[in-house]
XYZ file of C-alpha atoms in Angstrom:
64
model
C -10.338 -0.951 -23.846
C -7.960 -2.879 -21.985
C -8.197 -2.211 -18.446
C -11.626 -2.258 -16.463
C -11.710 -1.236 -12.829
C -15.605 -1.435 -11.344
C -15.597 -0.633 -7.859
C -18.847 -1.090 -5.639
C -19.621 0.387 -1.966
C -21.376 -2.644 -0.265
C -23.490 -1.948 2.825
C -22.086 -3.802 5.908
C -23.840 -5.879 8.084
C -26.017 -5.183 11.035
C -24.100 -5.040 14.408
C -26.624 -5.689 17.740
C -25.091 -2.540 19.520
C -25.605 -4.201 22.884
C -23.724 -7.574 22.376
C -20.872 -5.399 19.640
C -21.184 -8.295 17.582
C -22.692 -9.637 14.040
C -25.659 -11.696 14.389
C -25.935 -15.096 11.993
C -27.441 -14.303 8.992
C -28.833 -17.478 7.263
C -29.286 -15.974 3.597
C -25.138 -15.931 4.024
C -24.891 -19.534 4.117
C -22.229 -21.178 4.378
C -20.840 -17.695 5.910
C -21.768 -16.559 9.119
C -22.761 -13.331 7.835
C -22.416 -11.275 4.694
C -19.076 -9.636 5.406
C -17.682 -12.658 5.548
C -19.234 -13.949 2.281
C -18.343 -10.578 0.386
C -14.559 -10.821 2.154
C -14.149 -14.241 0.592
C -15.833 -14.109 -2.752
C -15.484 -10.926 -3.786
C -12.308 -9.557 -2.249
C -9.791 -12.080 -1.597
C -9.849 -13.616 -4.960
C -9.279 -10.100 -6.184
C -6.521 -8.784 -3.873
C -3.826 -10.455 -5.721
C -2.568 -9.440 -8.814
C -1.764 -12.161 -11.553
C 1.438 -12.441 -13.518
C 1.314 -14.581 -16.947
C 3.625 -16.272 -18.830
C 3.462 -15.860 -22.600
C 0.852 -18.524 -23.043
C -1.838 -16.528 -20.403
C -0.861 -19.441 -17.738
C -0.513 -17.923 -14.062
C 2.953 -18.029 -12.965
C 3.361 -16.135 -9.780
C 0.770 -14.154 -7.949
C 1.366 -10.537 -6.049
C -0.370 -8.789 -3.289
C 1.638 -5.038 -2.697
């Protein structure tokens, strides 16, 4: 196989439906909350496709 795709439906976090807002969630650390953990470990690294050069070195990197 040569191409894997594995895609994942993560449950958001809990919003206080009074104050419309995410409350601090501690187990996140050093994120304020899981949605911003997930957001930055999971899906930014990932929104980018890689181009290599001949010798597997990154040369450029595209988002489309």
């Amino acid at each position: 196989m040569r191409y894997l795709c594995v895609q994942d439906i993560l449950p958001t976090a809990a919003r206080d439906p009074f104050l419309e807002a995410i409350e601090l969630q501690y187990s996140a650390y050093p994120y304020h909350d899981w949605n911003e953990r997930v957001a930055s470990e999971c899906y930014a690294p990932n929104a980018t496709s890689r181009i290599l050069d001949g010798e597997q070195r990154i040369i450029q990197l595209v988002n489309q």
